[in-house]
Amino acid sequence: MAGKAFRKFLPLFDRVLVERCAAETVTKGGIMIPEKSQGKVLQATVVAVGSGARGKNGEIQPVSVKVGEKVLLPEYGGTKIVLEDKDFYNWPDESFEEMDSTLAVQQYIQQNIRADCSNIDKILEPPEGQDEGVWKYEHLRQFCLELNGLAVKLQCPAIDYTRHTLDGAACLLNSNKYFPSRVSIKESSVAKLGSVCRRIYRIFSHAYFHHRQIFDDYENETFLCHRFTKFVMKYNLMSKDNLIVPILEEEVQNSVSGESEA
Ligand SMILES: [Zn+2]
């Protein structure tokens, strides 16, 4: 059916037409994705490609993706086009390369967590040449994702507040104003990461002080609060006074003083 419409709409030059896949609300690991982050990083299928942009000498540079390929869409941009009552989006080819590098950081982090979530030093160790702003940003996104796993276990009147906190954090991280690109994070926006950390830390402290058993069970399984504590100390995102959950205090102190001198 759609074939006809595409013949009428062939993307120009290096532009690509894609159809979005439905948003997933639960990750493979069963982690709920907060509402605000749904639909932000979206998969799409390439349905038509342009013939390629012309280089300086007039040679045609072919588009890097093919029809039928799955691509990840950046959070913002793209032009919506309605064909036969279905929404399609028109993107410049280069957007997909940008997403590839974002995805690579995300996958690298998740891979290390899956391999051994207790090996926090390894998880927080950036690969060589990794941009530090992007590294911190992607870790924070990952924390928000995993904190949902803890939040759903807390059946208490504070749950709405918890959801609100996570949604707010996700919203800020997805903000086009502060984080227009996930490939290079502006220095002024890196400063925002501290406030996201302080906000979502309240979920750890609430769980620890009011739902100790749930906190301990989750922590034994994920080492999430350990990782978060080391993360914010390594990158000076929170002051020590605010870290009120007593997590292996000496161990954290030692590793941080060692790292900051290096
Ligand atoms: Zn509670």
PDB file of C-alpha atoms and ligand atoms in Angstrom:
ATOM      1  CA  MET A   1       0.000   0.000   0.000  1.00  0.00           C
ATOM      2  CA  ALA A   2       2.627   2.459   1.053  1.00  0.00           C
ATOM      3  CA  GLY A   3       4.742   1.785  -2.021  1.00  0.00           C
ATOM      4  CA  LYS A   4       2.713   4.161  -4.093  1.00  0.00           C
ATOM      5  CA  ALA A   5       3.115   6.999  -1.660  1.00  0.00           C
ATOM      6  CA  PHE A   6       6.883   6.606  -1.530  1.00  0.00           C
ATOM      7  CA  ARG A   7       7.113   6.925  -5.264  1.00  0.00           C
ATOM      8  CA  LYS A   8       5.485  10.280  -4.848  1.00  0.00           C
ATOM      9  CA  PHE A   9       7.849  11.205  -2.065  1.00  0.00           C
ATOM     10  CA  LEU A  10      11.472  10.437  -2.743  1.00  0.00           C
ATOM     11  CA  PRO A  11      13.839  12.106  -0.284  1.00  0.00           C
ATOM     12  CA  LEU A  12      16.323  14.524  -1.826  1.00  0.00           C
ATOM     13  CA  PHE A  13      20.108  14.291  -1.631  1.00  0.00           C
ATOM     14  CA  ASP A  14      21.292  12.860   1.693  1.00  0.00           C
ATOM     15  CA  ARG A  15      17.873  12.773   3.295  1.00  0.00           C
ATOM     16  CA  VAL A  16      16.191   9.611   4.511  1.00  0.00           C
ATOM     17  CA  LEU A  17      12.536   8.800   5.083  1.00  0.00           C
ATOM     18  CA  VAL A  18      11.775   6.620   8.088  1.00  0.00           C
ATOM     19  CA  GLU A  19       8.767   5.065   9.761  1.00  0.00           C
ATOM     20  CA  ARG A  20       8.869   5.001  13.543  1.00  0.00           C
ATOM     21  CA  CYS A  21       8.505   1.748  15.442  1.00  0.00           C
ATOM     22  CA  ALA A  22       6.118   1.696  18.391  1.00  0.00           C
ATOM     23  CA  ALA A  23       7.600   2.960  21.652  1.00  0.00           C
ATOM     24  CA  GLU A  24       8.560   0.303  24.166  1.00  0.00           C
ATOM     25  CA  THR A  25       7.439   0.976  27.697  1.00  0.00           C
ATOM     26  CA  VAL A  26       9.388  -1.826  29.324  1.00  0.00           C
ATOM     27  CA  THR A  27      13.006  -2.701  28.613  1.00  0.00           C
ATOM     28  CA  LYS A  28      14.210  -6.248  28.024  1.00  0.00           C
ATOM     29  CA  GLY A  29      15.271  -6.456  31.657  1.00  0.00           C
ATOM     30  CA  GLY A  30      11.729  -5.615  32.718  1.00  0.00           C
ATOM     31  CA  ILE A  31      12.602  -2.085  33.725  1.00  0.00           C
ATOM     32  CA  MET A  32       9.757   0.369  33.216  1.00  0.00           C
ATOM     33  CA  ILE A  33      10.690   3.393  31.193  1.00  0.00           C
ATOM     34  CA  PRO A  34       9.289   6.597  32.704  1.00  0.00           C
ATOM     35  CA  GLU A  35       6.567   8.178  30.657  1.00  0.00           C
ATOM     36  CA  LYS A  36       8.585  11.240  29.871  1.00  0.00           C
ATOM     37  CA  SER A  37      11.423   9.248  28.368  1.00  0.00           C
ATOM     38  CA  GLN A  38       9.167   7.136  26.229  1.00  0.00           C
ATOM     39  CA  GLY A  39       9.283   8.033  22.616  1.00  0.00           C
ATOM     40  CA  LYS A  40      12.474   9.990  23.050  1.00  0.00           C
ATOM     41  CA  VAL A  41      14.923   7.479  21.726  1.00  0.00           C
ATOM     42  CA  LEU A  42      13.010   5.750  19.035  1.00  0.00           C
ATOM     43  CA  GLN A  43      13.703   3.031  16.588  1.00  0.00           C
ATOM     44  CA  ALA A  44      12.601   3.512  13.047  1.00  0.00           C
ATOM     45  CA  THR A  45      12.709   1.628   9.782  1.00  0.00           C
ATOM     46  CA  VAL A  46      14.182   3.266   6.715  1.00  0.00           C
ATOM     47  CA  VAL A  47      11.564   3.308   3.960  1.00  0.00           C
ATOM     48  CA  ALA A  48      13.251   5.480   1.334  1.00  0.00           C
ATOM     49  CA  VAL A  49      16.633   7.139   0.843  1.00  0.00           C
ATOM     50  CA  GLY A  50      17.810  10.011  -1.304  1.00  0.00           C
ATOM     51  CA  SER A  51      20.395   9.560  -3.999  1.00  0.00           C
ATOM     52  CA  GLY A  52      23.145  11.102  -1.846  1.00  0.00           C
ATOM     53  CA  ALA A  53      24.639  14.533  -1.391  1.00  0.00           C
ATOM     54  CA  ARG A  54      27.129  15.901  -3.867  1.00  0.00           C
ATOM     55  CA  GLY A  55      30.685  16.383  -2.683  1.00  0.00           C
ATOM     56  CA  LYS A  56      32.886  19.375  -3.543  1.00  0.00           C
ATOM     57  CA  ASN A  57      33.877  17.985  -6.913  1.00  0.00           C
ATOM     58  CA  GLY A  58      30.357  17.006  -7.824  1.00  0.00           C
ATOM     59  CA  GLU A  59      30.780  13.344  -6.953  1.00  0.00           C
ATOM     60  CA  ILE A  60      27.791  11.734  -5.267  1.00  0.00           C
ATOM     61  CA  GLN A  61      28.298  10.483  -1.729  1.00  0.00           C
ATOM     62  CA  PRO A  62      25.878   7.646  -1.152  1.00  0.00           C
ATOM     63  CA  VAL A  63      23.621   7.660   1.886  1.00  0.00           C
ATOM     64  CA  SER A  64      24.927   5.435   4.696  1.00  0.00           C
ATOM     65  CA  VAL A  65      21.688   3.573   5.417  1.00  0.00           C
ATOM     66  CA  LYS A  66      19.585   1.277   3.236  1.00  0.00           C
ATOM     67  CA  VAL A  67      15.863   0.764   2.818  1.00  0.00           C
ATOM     68  CA  GLY A  68      14.607  -1.751   5.379  1.00  0.00           C
ATOM     69  CA  GLU A  69      17.367  -1.009   7.865  1.00  0.00           C
ATOM     70  CA  LYS A  70      16.523  -0.189  11.469  1.00  0.00           C
ATOM     71  CA  VAL A  71      17.960   3.071  12.758  1.00  0.00           C
ATOM     72  CA  LEU A  72      17.758   4.997  16.001  1.00  0.00           C
ATOM     73  CA  LEU A  73      16.331   8.460  15.757  1.00  0.00           C
ATOM     74  CA  PRO A  74      17.761  11.420  17.623  1.00  0.00           C
ATOM     75  CA  GLU A  75      15.388  12.924  20.152  1.00  0.00           C
ATOM     76  CA  TYR A  76      14.638  16.053  18.228  1.00  0.00           C
ATOM     77  CA  GLY A  77      14.586  17.105  14.631  1.00  0.00           C
ATOM     78  CA  GLY A  78      13.304  15.419  11.538  1.00  0.00           C
ATOM     79  CA  THR A  79      10.407  16.623   9.479  1.00  0.00           C
ATOM     80  CA  LYS A  80       7.078  14.884   9.863  1.00  0.00           C
ATOM     81  CA  ILE A  81       5.367  13.876   6.671  1.00  0.00           C
ATOM     82  CA  VAL A  82       1.914  12.311   6.511  1.00  0.00           C
ATOM     83  CA  LEU A  83       1.431   9.854   3.673  1.00  0.00           C
ATOM     84  CA  GLU A  84      -1.804   7.884   3.370  1.00  0.00           C
ATOM     85  CA  ASP A  85      -2.691   8.685   6.988  1.00  0.00           C
ATOM     86  CA  LYS A  86       0.578   7.358   8.331  1.00  0.00           C
ATOM     87  CA  ASP A  87       3.358   9.469   9.840  1.00  0.00           C
ATOM     88  CA  PHE A  88       6.801   9.334   8.349  1.00  0.00           C
ATOM     89  CA  TYR A  89       9.860  11.386   9.152  1.00  0.00           C
ATOM     90  CA  ASN A  90      12.480  12.897   6.957  1.00  0.00           C
ATOM     91  CA  TRP A  91      16.027  13.037   8.361  1.00  0.00           C
ATOM     92  CA  PRO A  92      19.440  14.041   7.131  1.00  0.00           C
ATOM     93  CA  ASP A  93      21.679  10.987   6.878  1.00  0.00           C
ATOM     94  CA  GLU A  94      24.277  12.356   9.319  1.00  0.00           C
ATOM     95  CA  SER A  95      21.806  12.155  12.246  1.00  0.00           C
ATOM     96  CA  PHE A  96      22.152   8.393  12.270  1.00  0.00           C
ATOM     97  CA  GLU A  97      25.906   8.462  12.673  1.00  0.00           C
ATOM     98  CA  GLU A  98      25.425  10.752  15.649  1.00  0.00           C
ATOM     99  CA  MET A  99      22.995   8.270  17.163  1.00  0.00           C
ATOM    100  CA  ASP A 100      25.413   5.403  16.558  1.00  0.00           C
ATOM    101  CA  SER A 101      28.047   7.039  18.725  1.00  0.00           C
ATOM    102  CA  THR A 102      25.489   7.814  21.459  1.00  0.00           C
ATOM    103  CA  LEU A 103      24.293   4.255  21.372  1.00  0.00           C
ATOM    104  CA  ALA A 104      27.855   2.995  21.579  1.00  0.00           C
ATOM    105  CA  VAL A 105      28.399   4.792  24.907  1.00  0.00           C
ATOM    106  CA  GLN A 106      25.101   3.537  26.251  1.00  0.00           C
ATOM    107  CA  GLN A 107      25.808  -0.026  25.197  1.00  0.00           C
ATOM    108  CA  TYR A 108      29.302   0.106  26.610  1.00  0.00           C
ATOM    109  CA  ILE A 109      27.941   1.119  30.010  1.00  0.00           C
ATOM    110  CA  GLN A 110      25.175  -1.484  29.963  1.00  0.00           C
ATOM    111  CA  GLN A 111      27.553  -4.191  28.850  1.00  0.00           C
ATOM    112  CA  ASN A 112      29.815  -3.614  31.836  1.00  0.00           C
ATOM    113  CA  ILE A 113      26.857  -3.567  34.205  1.00  0.00           C
ATOM    114  CA  ARG A 114      25.608  -6.855  32.818  1.00  0.00           C
ATOM    115  CA  ALA A 115      29.064  -8.407  33.003  1.00  0.00           C
ATOM    116  CA  ASP A 116      29.466  -7.624  36.717  1.00  0.00           C
ATOM    117  CA  CYS A 117      27.353  -4.993  38.400  1.00  0.00           C
ATOM    118  CA  SER A 118      29.529  -5.154  41.525  1.00  0.00           C
ATOM    119  CA  ASN A 119      32.627  -4.076  39.603  1.00  0.00           C
ATOM    120  CA  ILE A 120      31.816  -0.399  39.987  1.00  0.00           C
ATOM    121  CA  ASP A 121      35.278   0.942  39.233  1.00  0.00           C
ATOM    122  CA  LYS A 122      35.211  -0.777  35.875  1.00  0.00           C
ATOM    123  CA  ILE A 123      31.694   0.457  35.100  1.00  0.00           C
ATOM    124  CA  LEU A 124      32.689   4.040  35.886  1.00  0.00           C
ATOM    125  CA  GLU A 125      35.964   3.896  33.974  1.00  0.00           C
ATOM    126  CA  PRO A 126      35.466   5.688  30.643  1.00  0.00           C
ATOM    127  CA  PRO A 127      37.018   4.252  27.495  1.00  0.00           C
ATOM    128  CA  GLU A 128      40.020   6.155  26.213  1.00  0.00           C
ATOM    129  CA  GLY A 129      39.192   9.418  24.503  1.00  0.00           C
ATOM    130  CA  GLN A 130      35.625   9.415  25.802  1.00  0.00           C
ATOM    131  CA  ASP A 131      34.139  12.893  26.200  1.00  0.00           C
ATOM    132  CA  GLU A 132      33.581  13.353  29.932  1.00  0.00           C
ATOM    133  CA  GLY A 133      30.363  15.341  29.643  1.00  0.00           C
ATOM    134  CA  VAL A 134      28.765  12.654  27.484  1.00  0.00           C
ATOM    135  CA  TRP A 135      30.062   9.955  29.800  1.00  0.00           C
ATOM    136  CA  LYS A 136      28.454  11.564  32.860  1.00  0.00           C
ATOM    137  CA  TYR A 137      25.264  12.273  30.971  1.00  0.00           C
ATOM    138  CA  GLU A 138      24.821   8.701  29.743  1.00  0.00           C
ATOM    139  CA  HIS A 139      25.531   7.288  33.200  1.00  0.00           C
ATOM    140  CA  LEU A 140      22.881   9.534  34.645  1.00  0.00           C
ATOM    141  CA  ARG A 141      20.351   8.362  32.085  1.00  0.00           C
ATOM    142  CA  GLN A 142      21.233   4.810  33.016  1.00  0.00           C
ATOM    143  CA  PHE A 143      20.719   5.559  36.722  1.00  0.00           C
ATOM    144  CA  CYS A 144      17.276   6.977  35.978  1.00  0.00           C
ATOM    145  CA  LEU A 145      16.378   3.823  34.074  1.00  0.00           C
ATOM    146  CA  GLU A 146      17.523   1.506  36.828  1.00  0.00           C
ATOM    147  CA  LEU A 147      16.025   3.600  39.609  1.00  0.00           C
ATOM    148  CA  ASN A 148      12.649   2.827  38.120  1.00  0.00           C
ATOM    149  CA  GLY A 149      13.267  -0.769  39.090  1.00  0.00           C
ATOM    150  CA  LEU A 150      13.604   0.316  42.701  1.00  0.00           C
ATOM    151  CA  ALA A 151      10.741   2.799  42.515  1.00  0.00           C
ATOM    152  CA  VAL A 152       8.222   0.171  41.403  1.00  0.00           C
ATOM    153  CA  LYS A 153       9.081  -1.973  44.435  1.00  0.00           C
ATOM    154  CA  LEU A 154       8.275   0.835  46.850  1.00  0.00           C
ATOM    155  CA  GLN A 155       4.571   0.498  47.448  1.00  0.00           C
ATOM    156  CA  CYS A 156       4.006   3.528  49.610  1.00  0.00           C
ATOM    157  CA  PRO A 157       2.262   6.914  49.606  1.00  0.00           C
ATOM    158  CA  ALA A 158       5.504   8.487  48.438  1.00  0.00           C
ATOM    159  CA  ILE A 159       5.361   6.573  45.166  1.00  0.00           C
ATOM    160  CA  ASP A 160       3.746   9.454  43.279  1.00  0.00           C
ATOM    161  CA  TYR A 161       6.450  11.714  44.504  1.00  0.00           C
ATOM    162  CA  THR A 162       9.079   9.190  43.445  1.00  0.00           C
ATOM    163  CA  ARG A 163       7.603   8.918  39.978  1.00  0.00           C
ATOM    164  CA  HIS A 164       7.463  12.667  39.784  1.00  0.00           C
ATOM    165  CA  THR A 165      11.127  12.886  40.750  1.00  0.00           C
ATOM    166  CA  LEU A 166      12.172  10.402  38.089  1.00  0.00           C
ATOM    167  CA  ASP A 167       9.959  11.960  35.454  1.00  0.00           C
ATOM    168  CA  GLY A 168      11.399  15.358  36.297  1.00  0.00           C
ATOM    169  CA  ALA A 169      14.943  14.039  35.990  1.00  0.00           C
ATOM    170  CA  ALA A 170      14.200  12.294  32.708  1.00  0.00           C
ATOM    171  CA  CYS A 171      12.520  15.438  31.480  1.00  0.00           C
ATOM    172  CA  LEU A 172      15.560  17.554  32.210  1.00  0.00           C
ATOM    173  CA  LEU A 173      17.915  15.048  30.605  1.00  0.00           C
ATOM    174  CA  ASN A 174      15.702  14.973  27.534  1.00  0.00           C
ATOM    175  CA  SER A 175      15.398  18.726  27.426  1.00  0.00           C
ATOM    176  CA  ASN A 176      16.202  20.184  24.060  1.00  0.00           C
ATOM    177  CA  LYS A 177      17.191  23.421  25.728  1.00  0.00           C
ATOM    178  CA  TYR A 178      19.867  22.000  28.002  1.00  0.00           C
ATOM    179  CA  PHE A 179      20.834  18.891  26.079  1.00  0.00           C
ATOM    180  CA  PRO A 180      20.208  19.504  22.395  1.00  0.00           C
ATOM    181  CA  SER A 181      22.786  16.884  21.459  1.00  0.00           C
ATOM    182  CA  ARG A 182      23.819  13.713  23.194  1.00  0.00           C
ATOM    183  CA  VAL A 183      27.114  13.652  21.327  1.00  0.00           C
ATOM    184  CA  SER A 184      28.566  16.781  22.838  1.00  0.00           C
ATOM    185  CA  ILE A 185      27.222  18.185  26.075  1.00  0.00           C
ATOM    186  CA  LYS A 186      27.576  21.915  26.633  1.00  0.00           C
ATOM    187  CA  GLU A 187      29.686  22.885  29.628  1.00  0.00           C
ATOM    188  CA  SER A 188      26.833  24.980  31.030  1.00  0.00           C
ATOM    189  CA  SER A 189      24.551  21.947  30.868  1.00  0.00           C
ATOM    190  CA  VAL A 190      27.018  19.672  32.611  1.00  0.00           C
ATOM    191  CA  ALA A 191      26.352  21.893  35.626  1.00  0.00           C
ATOM    192  CA  LYS A 192      22.713  20.753  35.530  1.00  0.00           C
ATOM    193  CA  LEU A 193      23.738  17.162  36.145  1.00  0.00           C
ATOM    194  CA  GLY A 194      24.414  17.872  39.811  1.00  0.00           C
ATOM    195  CA  SER A 195      20.862  18.977  40.404  1.00  0.00           C
ATOM    196  CA  VAL A 196      19.542  15.843  38.683  1.00  0.00           C
ATOM    197  CA  CYS A 197      21.767  13.781  40.990  1.00  0.00           C
ATOM    198  CA  ARG A 198      20.533  15.503  44.127  1.00  0.00           C
ATOM    199  CA  ARG A 199      16.947  14.975  43.086  1.00  0.00           C
ATOM    200  CA  ILE A 200      17.129  11.314  42.259  1.00  0.00           C
ATOM    201  CA  TYR A 201      19.285  10.595  45.307  1.00  0.00           C
ATOM    202  CA  ARG A 202      16.178  11.233  47.420  1.00  0.00           C
ATOM    203  CA  ILE A 203      14.787   7.962  46.107  1.00  0.00           C
ATOM    204  CA  PHE A 204      17.770   6.098  47.547  1.00  0.00           C
ATOM    205  CA  SER A 205      17.515   7.877  50.883  1.00  0.00           C
ATOM    206  CA  HIS A 206      13.758   7.367  51.075  1.00  0.00           C
ATOM    207  CA  ALA A 207      14.136   3.674  50.313  1.00  0.00           C
ATOM    208  CA  TYR A 208      16.986   3.281  52.773  1.00  0.00           C
ATOM    209  CA  PHE A 209      15.303   5.002  55.691  1.00  0.00           C
ATOM    210  CA  HIS A 210      11.716   3.873  55.120  1.00  0.00           C
ATOM    211  CA  HIS A 211      11.926   0.595  53.231  1.00  0.00           C
ATOM    212  CA  ARG A 212      15.165  -0.882  54.414  1.00  0.00           C
ATOM    213  CA  GLN A 213      14.435  -4.472  53.403  1.00  0.00           C
ATOM    214  CA  ILE A 214      13.502  -3.479  49.868  1.00  0.00           C
ATOM    215  CA  PHE A 215      16.531  -1.248  49.653  1.00  0.00           C
ATOM    216  CA  ASP A 216      18.879  -3.998  50.844  1.00  0.00           C
ATOM    217  CA  ASP A 217      17.411  -6.608  48.517  1.00  0.00           C
ATOM    218  CA  TYR A 218      17.673  -4.298  45.544  1.00  0.00           C
ATOM    219  CA  GLU A 219      21.144  -3.188  46.481  1.00  0.00           C
ATOM    220  CA  ASN A 220      22.386  -6.770  46.849  1.00  0.00           C
ATOM    221  CA  GLU A 221      21.150  -7.467  43.384  1.00  0.00           C
ATOM    222  CA  THR A 222      22.219  -4.289  41.594  1.00  0.00           C
ATOM    223  CA  PHE A 223      24.781  -2.337  43.683  1.00  0.00           C
ATOM    224  CA  LEU A 224      22.955   0.683  42.318  1.00  0.00           C
ATOM    225  CA  CYS A 225      23.333   2.981  45.320  1.00  0.00           C
ATOM    226  CA  HIS A 226      26.985   1.990  45.634  1.00  0.00           C
ATOM    227  CA  ARG A 227      27.533   2.838  42.005  1.00  0.00           C
ATOM    228  CA  PHE A 228      25.616   6.085  42.275  1.00  0.00           C
ATOM    229  CA  THR A 229      27.535   7.170  45.361  1.00  0.00           C
ATOM    230  CA  LYS A 230      30.878   6.457  43.722  1.00  0.00           C
ATOM    231  CA  PHE A 231      29.739   8.144  40.540  1.00  0.00           C
ATOM    232  CA  VAL A 232      28.707  11.431  42.157  1.00  0.00           C
ATOM    233  CA  MET A 233      31.879  11.502  44.248  1.00  0.00           C
ATOM    234  CA  LYS A 234      34.154  10.682  41.343  1.00  0.00           C
ATOM    235  CA  TYR A 235      32.720  13.558  39.331  1.00  0.00           C
ATOM    236  CA  ASN A 236      32.003  15.927  42.215  1.00  0.00           C
ATOM    237  CA  LEU A 237      28.317  16.035  41.432  1.00  0.00           C
ATOM    238  CA  MET A 238      27.129  16.015  45.040  1.00  0.00           C
ATOM    239  CA  SER A 239      28.710  17.130  48.259  1.00  0.00           C
ATOM    240  CA  LYS A 240      29.538  14.441  50.777  1.00  0.00           C
ATOM    241  CA  ASP A 241      27.202  15.966  53.360  1.00  0.00           C
ATOM    242  CA  ASN A 242      24.262  15.193  51.146  1.00  0.00           C
ATOM    243  CA  LEU A 243      25.168  11.537  50.782  1.00  0.00           C
ATOM    244  CA  ILE A 244      23.229  10.377  53.821  1.00  0.00           C
ATOM    245  CA  VAL A 245      22.893   6.689  52.984  1.00  0.00           C
ATOM    246  CA  PRO A 246      25.862   5.103  54.764  1.00  0.00           C
ATOM    247  CA  ILE A 247      27.347   3.081  51.955  1.00  0.00           C
ATOM    248  CA  LEU A 248      30.752   1.544  52.582  1.00  0.00           C
ATOM    249  CA  GLU A 249      32.040   4.916  53.585  1.00  0.00           C
ATOM    250  CA  GLU A 250      35.713   4.099  53.847  1.00  0.00           C
ATOM    251  CA  GLU A 251      35.787   2.222  50.578  1.00  0.00           C
ATOM    252  CA  VAL A 252      34.214   5.115  48.715  1.00  0.00           C
ATOM    253  CA  GLN A 253      36.483   7.647  50.359  1.00  0.00           C
ATOM    254  CA  ASN A 254      39.596   5.659  49.530  1.00  0.00           C
ATOM    255  CA  SER A 255      38.743   5.101  45.914  1.00  0.00           C
ATOM    256  CA  VAL A 256      37.768   8.713  45.401  1.00  0.00           C
ATOM    257  CA  SER A 257      40.859  10.223  46.974  1.00  0.00           C
ATOM    258  CA  GLY A 258      42.945   7.809  44.898  1.00  0.00           C
ATOM    259  CA  GLU A 259      41.213   8.714  41.667  1.00  0.00           C
ATOM    260  CA  SER A 260      41.133  12.458  42.083  1.00  0.00           C
ATOM    261  CA  GLU A 261      44.888  12.572  42.504  1.00  0.00           C
ATOM    262  CA  ALA A 262      45.503  10.532  39.390  1.00  0.00           C
TER     263      ALA A 262
HETATM  264 ZN    ZN B   1       7.915   5.141  51.161  1.00  0.00          ZN
END
